[in-house]
mmCIF file of C-alpha atoms and ligand atoms in Angstrom:
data_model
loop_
_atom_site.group_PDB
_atom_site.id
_atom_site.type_symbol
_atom_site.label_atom_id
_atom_site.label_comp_id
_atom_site.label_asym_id
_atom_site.label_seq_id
_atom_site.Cartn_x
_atom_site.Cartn_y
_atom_site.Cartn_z
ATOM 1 C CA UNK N 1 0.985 -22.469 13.813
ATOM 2 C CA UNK N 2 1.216 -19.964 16.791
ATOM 3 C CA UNK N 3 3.287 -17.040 15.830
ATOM 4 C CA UNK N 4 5.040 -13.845 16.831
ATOM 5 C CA UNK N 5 5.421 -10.767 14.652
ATOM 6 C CA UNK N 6 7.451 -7.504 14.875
ATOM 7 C CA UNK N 7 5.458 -4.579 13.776
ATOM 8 C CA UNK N 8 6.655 -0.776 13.538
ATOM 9 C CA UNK N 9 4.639 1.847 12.429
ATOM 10 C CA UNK N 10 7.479 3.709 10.753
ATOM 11 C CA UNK N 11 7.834 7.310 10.494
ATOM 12 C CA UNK N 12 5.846 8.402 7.606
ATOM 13 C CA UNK N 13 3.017 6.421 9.249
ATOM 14 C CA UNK N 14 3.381 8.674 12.348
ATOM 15 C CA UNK N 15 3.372 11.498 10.627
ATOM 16 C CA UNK N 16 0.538 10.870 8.155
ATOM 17 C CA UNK N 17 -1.503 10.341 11.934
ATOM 18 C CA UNK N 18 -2.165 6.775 10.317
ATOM 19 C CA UNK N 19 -1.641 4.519 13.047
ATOM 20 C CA UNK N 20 -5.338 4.590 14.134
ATOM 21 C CA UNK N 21 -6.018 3.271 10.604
ATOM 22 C CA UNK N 22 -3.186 0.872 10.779
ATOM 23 C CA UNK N 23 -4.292 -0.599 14.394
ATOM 24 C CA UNK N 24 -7.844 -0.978 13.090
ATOM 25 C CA UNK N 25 -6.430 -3.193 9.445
ATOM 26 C CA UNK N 26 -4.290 -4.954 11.949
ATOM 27 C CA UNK N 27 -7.066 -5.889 14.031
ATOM 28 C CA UNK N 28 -9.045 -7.542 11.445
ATOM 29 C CA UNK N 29 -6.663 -10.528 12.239
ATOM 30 C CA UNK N 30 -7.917 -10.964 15.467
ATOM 31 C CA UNK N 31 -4.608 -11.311 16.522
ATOM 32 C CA UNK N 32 -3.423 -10.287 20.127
ATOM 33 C CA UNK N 33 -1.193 -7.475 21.271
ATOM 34 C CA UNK N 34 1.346 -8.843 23.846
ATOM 35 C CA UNK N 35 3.678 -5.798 23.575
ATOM 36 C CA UNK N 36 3.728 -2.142 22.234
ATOM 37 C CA UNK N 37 5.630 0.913 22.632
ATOM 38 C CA UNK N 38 7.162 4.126 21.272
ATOM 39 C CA UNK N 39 10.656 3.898 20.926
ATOM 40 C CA UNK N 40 12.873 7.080 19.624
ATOM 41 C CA UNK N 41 15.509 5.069 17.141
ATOM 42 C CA UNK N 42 18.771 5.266 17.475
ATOM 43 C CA UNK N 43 21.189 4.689 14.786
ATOM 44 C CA UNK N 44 22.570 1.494 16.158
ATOM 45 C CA UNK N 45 19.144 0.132 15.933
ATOM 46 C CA UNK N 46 18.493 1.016 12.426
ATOM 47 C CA UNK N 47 21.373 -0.438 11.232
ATOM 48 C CA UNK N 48 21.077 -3.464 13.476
ATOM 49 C CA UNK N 49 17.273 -3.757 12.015
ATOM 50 C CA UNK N 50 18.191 -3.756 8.399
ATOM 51 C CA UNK N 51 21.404 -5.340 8.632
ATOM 52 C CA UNK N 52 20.722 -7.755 5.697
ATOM 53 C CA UNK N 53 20.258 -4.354 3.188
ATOM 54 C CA UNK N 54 23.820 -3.287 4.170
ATOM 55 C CA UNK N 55 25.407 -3.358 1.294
ATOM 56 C CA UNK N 56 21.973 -1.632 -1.152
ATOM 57 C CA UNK N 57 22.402 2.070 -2.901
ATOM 58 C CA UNK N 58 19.211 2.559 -0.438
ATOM 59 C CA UNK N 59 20.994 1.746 2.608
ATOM 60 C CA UNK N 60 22.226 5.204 4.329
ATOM 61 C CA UNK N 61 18.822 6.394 3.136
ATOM 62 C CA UNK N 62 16.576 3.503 4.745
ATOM 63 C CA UNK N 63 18.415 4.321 7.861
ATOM 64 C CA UNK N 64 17.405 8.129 8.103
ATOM 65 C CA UNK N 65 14.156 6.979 7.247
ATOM 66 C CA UNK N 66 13.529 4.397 9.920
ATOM 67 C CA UNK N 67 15.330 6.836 12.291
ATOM 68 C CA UNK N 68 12.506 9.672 11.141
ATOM 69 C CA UNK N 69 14.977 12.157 9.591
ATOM 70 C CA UNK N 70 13.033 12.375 6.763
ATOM 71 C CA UNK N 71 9.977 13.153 8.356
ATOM 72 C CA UNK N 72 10.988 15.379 11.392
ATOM 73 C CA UNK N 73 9.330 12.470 13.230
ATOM 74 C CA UNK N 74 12.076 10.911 15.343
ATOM 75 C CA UNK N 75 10.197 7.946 16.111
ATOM 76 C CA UNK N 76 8.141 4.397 15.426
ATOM 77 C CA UNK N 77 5.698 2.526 16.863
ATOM 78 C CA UNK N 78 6.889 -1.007 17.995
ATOM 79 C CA UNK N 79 4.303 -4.018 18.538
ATOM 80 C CA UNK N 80 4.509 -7.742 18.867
ATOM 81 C CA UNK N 81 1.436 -9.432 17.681
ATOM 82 C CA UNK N 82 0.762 -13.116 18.660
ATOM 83 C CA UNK N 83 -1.306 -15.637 17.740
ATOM 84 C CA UNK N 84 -2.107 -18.217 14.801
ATOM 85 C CA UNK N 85 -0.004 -17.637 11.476
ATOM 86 C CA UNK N 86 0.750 -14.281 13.039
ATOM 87 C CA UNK N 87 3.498 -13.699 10.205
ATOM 88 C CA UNK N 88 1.297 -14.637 7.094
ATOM 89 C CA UNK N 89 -1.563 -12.993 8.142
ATOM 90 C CA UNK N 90 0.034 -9.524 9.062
ATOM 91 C CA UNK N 91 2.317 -9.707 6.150
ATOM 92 C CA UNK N 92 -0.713 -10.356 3.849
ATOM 93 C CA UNK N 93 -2.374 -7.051 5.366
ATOM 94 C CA UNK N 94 0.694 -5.189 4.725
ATOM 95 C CA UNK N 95 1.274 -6.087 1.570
ATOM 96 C CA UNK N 96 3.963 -6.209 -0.946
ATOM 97 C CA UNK N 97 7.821 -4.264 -0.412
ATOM 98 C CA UNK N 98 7.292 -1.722 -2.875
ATOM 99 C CA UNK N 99 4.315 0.224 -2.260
ATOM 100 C CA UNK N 100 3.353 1.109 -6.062
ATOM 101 C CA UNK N 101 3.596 -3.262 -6.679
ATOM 102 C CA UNK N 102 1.424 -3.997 -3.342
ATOM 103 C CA UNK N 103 -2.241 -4.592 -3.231
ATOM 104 C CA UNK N 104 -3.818 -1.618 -3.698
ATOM 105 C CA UNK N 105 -6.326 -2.852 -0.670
ATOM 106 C CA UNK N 106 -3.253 -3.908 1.948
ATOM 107 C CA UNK N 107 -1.908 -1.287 4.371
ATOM 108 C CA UNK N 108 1.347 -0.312 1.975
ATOM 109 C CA UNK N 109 -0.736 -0.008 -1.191
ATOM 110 C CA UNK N 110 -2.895 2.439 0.604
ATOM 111 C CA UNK N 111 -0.539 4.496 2.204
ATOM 112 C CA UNK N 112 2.730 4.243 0.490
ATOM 113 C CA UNK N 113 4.604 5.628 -1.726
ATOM 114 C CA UNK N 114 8.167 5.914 -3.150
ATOM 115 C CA UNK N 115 9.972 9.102 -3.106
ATOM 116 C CA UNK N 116 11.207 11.035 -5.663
ATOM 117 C CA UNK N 117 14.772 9.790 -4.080
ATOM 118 C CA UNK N 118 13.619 6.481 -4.566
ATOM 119 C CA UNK N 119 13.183 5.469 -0.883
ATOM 120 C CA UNK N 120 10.394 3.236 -0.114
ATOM 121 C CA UNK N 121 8.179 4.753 2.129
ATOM 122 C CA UNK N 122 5.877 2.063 3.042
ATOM 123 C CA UNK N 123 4.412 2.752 6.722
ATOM 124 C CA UNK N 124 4.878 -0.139 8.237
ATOM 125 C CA UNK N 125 7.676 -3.147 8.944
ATOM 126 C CA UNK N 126 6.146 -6.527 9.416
ATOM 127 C CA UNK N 127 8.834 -9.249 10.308
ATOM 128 C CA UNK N 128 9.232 -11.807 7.405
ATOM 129 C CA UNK N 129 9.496 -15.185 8.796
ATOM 130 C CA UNK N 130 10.154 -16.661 12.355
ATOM 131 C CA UNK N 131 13.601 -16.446 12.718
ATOM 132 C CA UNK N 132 13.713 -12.889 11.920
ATOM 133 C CA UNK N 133 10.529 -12.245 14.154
ATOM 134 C CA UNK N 134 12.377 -13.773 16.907
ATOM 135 C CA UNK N 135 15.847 -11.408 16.136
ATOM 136 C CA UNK N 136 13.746 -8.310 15.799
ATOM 137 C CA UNK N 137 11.325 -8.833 18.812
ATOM 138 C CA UNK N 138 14.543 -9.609 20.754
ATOM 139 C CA UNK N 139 16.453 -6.583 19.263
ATOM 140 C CA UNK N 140 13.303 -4.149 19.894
ATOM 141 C CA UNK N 141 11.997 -5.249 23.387
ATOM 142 C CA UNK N 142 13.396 -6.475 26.525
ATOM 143 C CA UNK N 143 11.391 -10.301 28.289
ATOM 144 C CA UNK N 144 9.640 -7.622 30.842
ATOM 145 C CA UNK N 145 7.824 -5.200 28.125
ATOM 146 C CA UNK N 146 6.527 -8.190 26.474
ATOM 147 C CA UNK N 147 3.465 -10.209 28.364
ATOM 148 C CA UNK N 148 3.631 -13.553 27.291
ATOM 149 C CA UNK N 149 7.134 -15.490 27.526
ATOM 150 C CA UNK N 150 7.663 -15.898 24.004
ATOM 151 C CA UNK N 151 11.208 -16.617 23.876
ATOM 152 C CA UNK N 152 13.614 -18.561 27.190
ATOM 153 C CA UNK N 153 15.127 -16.220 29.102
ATOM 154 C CA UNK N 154 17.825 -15.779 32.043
ATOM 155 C CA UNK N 155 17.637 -13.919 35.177
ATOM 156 C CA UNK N 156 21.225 -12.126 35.744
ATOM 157 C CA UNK N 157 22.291 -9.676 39.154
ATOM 158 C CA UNK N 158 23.502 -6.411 37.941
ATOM 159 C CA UNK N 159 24.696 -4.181 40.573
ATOM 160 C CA UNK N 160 25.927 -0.310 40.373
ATOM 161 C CA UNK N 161 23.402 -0.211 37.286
ATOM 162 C CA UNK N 162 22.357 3.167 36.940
ATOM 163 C CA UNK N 163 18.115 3.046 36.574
ATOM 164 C CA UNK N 164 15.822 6.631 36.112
ATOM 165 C CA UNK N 165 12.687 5.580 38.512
ATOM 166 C CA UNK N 166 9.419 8.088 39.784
ATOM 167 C CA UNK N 167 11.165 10.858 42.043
HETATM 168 P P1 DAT M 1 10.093 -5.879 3.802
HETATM 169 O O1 DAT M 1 10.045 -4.556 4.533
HETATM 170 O O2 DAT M 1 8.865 -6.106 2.958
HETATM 171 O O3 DAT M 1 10.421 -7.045 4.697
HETATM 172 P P2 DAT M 1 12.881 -5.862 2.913
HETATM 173 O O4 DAT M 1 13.237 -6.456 4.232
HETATM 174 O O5 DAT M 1 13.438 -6.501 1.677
HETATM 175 O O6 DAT M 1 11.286 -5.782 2.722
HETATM 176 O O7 DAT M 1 13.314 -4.334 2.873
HETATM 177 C C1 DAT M 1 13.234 -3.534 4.023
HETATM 178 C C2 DAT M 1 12.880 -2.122 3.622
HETATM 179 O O8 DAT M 1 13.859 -1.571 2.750
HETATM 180 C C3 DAT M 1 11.572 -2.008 2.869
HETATM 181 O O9 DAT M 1 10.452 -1.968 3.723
HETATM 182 C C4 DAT M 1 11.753 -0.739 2.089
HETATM 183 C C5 DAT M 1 13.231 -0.719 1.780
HETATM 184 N N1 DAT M 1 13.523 -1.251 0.454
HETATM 185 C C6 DAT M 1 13.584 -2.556 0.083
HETATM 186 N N2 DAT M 1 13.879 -2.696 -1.210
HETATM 187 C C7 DAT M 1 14.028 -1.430 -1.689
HETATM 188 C C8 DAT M 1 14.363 -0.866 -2.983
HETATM 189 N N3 DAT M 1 14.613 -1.661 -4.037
HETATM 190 N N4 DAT M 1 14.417 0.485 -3.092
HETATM 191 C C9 DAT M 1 14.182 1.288 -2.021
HETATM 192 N N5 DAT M 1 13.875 0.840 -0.783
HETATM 193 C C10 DAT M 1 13.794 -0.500 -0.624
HETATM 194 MG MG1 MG M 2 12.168 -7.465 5.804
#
């Protein structure tokens, strides 16, 4: 089945200059790249992202974390990957939540960890399942930053919008 898959190289990935290594597992799939970016997160979007773990211990700590607070790194790496059983395949290479539980072979069991504050620091967020691939590619990227038309979309006028563009 043809697929799309959120992936952010999370802070701890950044800062651990890991995302060369990360790109190159990731390729293995021979999947294809149809969006990427750095984005600096906001609040709003952390919370927003991990919406469903509102109400863990870990919560307000998972936040700082995807937000780079606890790396002086304030920022991910967002990608869309596309392309048969996009979701299995990447979330295979990623392996398991917990870092110290995954694969030792997959991308977390490689380079994770879990802090002595008990925060999993796992490099990398792969999207679980197509309806939350859909929310978090539409929560992360807007139709034009993404190459393919992966999801419908609507053309709206909005005037008196203030844009930064090339001086
Ligand atoms: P995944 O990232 O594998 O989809 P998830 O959505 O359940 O897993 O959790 C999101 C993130 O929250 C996860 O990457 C790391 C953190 N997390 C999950 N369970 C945790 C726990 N028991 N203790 C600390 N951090 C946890
Ligand atoms: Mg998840």
């Amino acid at each position: 089945m043809m697929q799309s898959v959120l992936i952010l190289i999370k802070p701890d990935g950044l800062k651990k200059s890991l995302t060369g290594n990360i790109l190159t597992r990731l390729s293995e799939t021979k999947l294809e790249i149809v969006a990427a970016k750095i984005v600096r997160v906001s609040r709003e979007l952390a919370v927003e992202h991990y919406k469903h773990l509102k109400d863990k211990p870990f919560f307000d700590e998972l936040i700082k974390y995807l937000q780079g607070e606890l790396h002086d790194r304030r920022k991910v790496m967002a990608l869309v990957y596309w392309g048969k059983d996009a979701i299995t395949k990447c979330r295979q290479l990623a392996g398991a939540t917990n870092p110290e539980e995954a694969d030792p072979t997959s991308i977390r069991g490689s380079y994770g960890r879990i802090t002595t504050s008990g925060v999993y620091e796992n490099a990398i967020h792969v999207s679980a399942n197509e309806e939350d691939a859909e929310r978090e590619i539409k929560l992360w990227f807007m139709p034009e930053e993404i190459i393919v038309d992966l999801y419908p979309i609507k053309e709206i006028m909005q005037e008196k919008r203030k844009l930064k563009c090339w001086d």
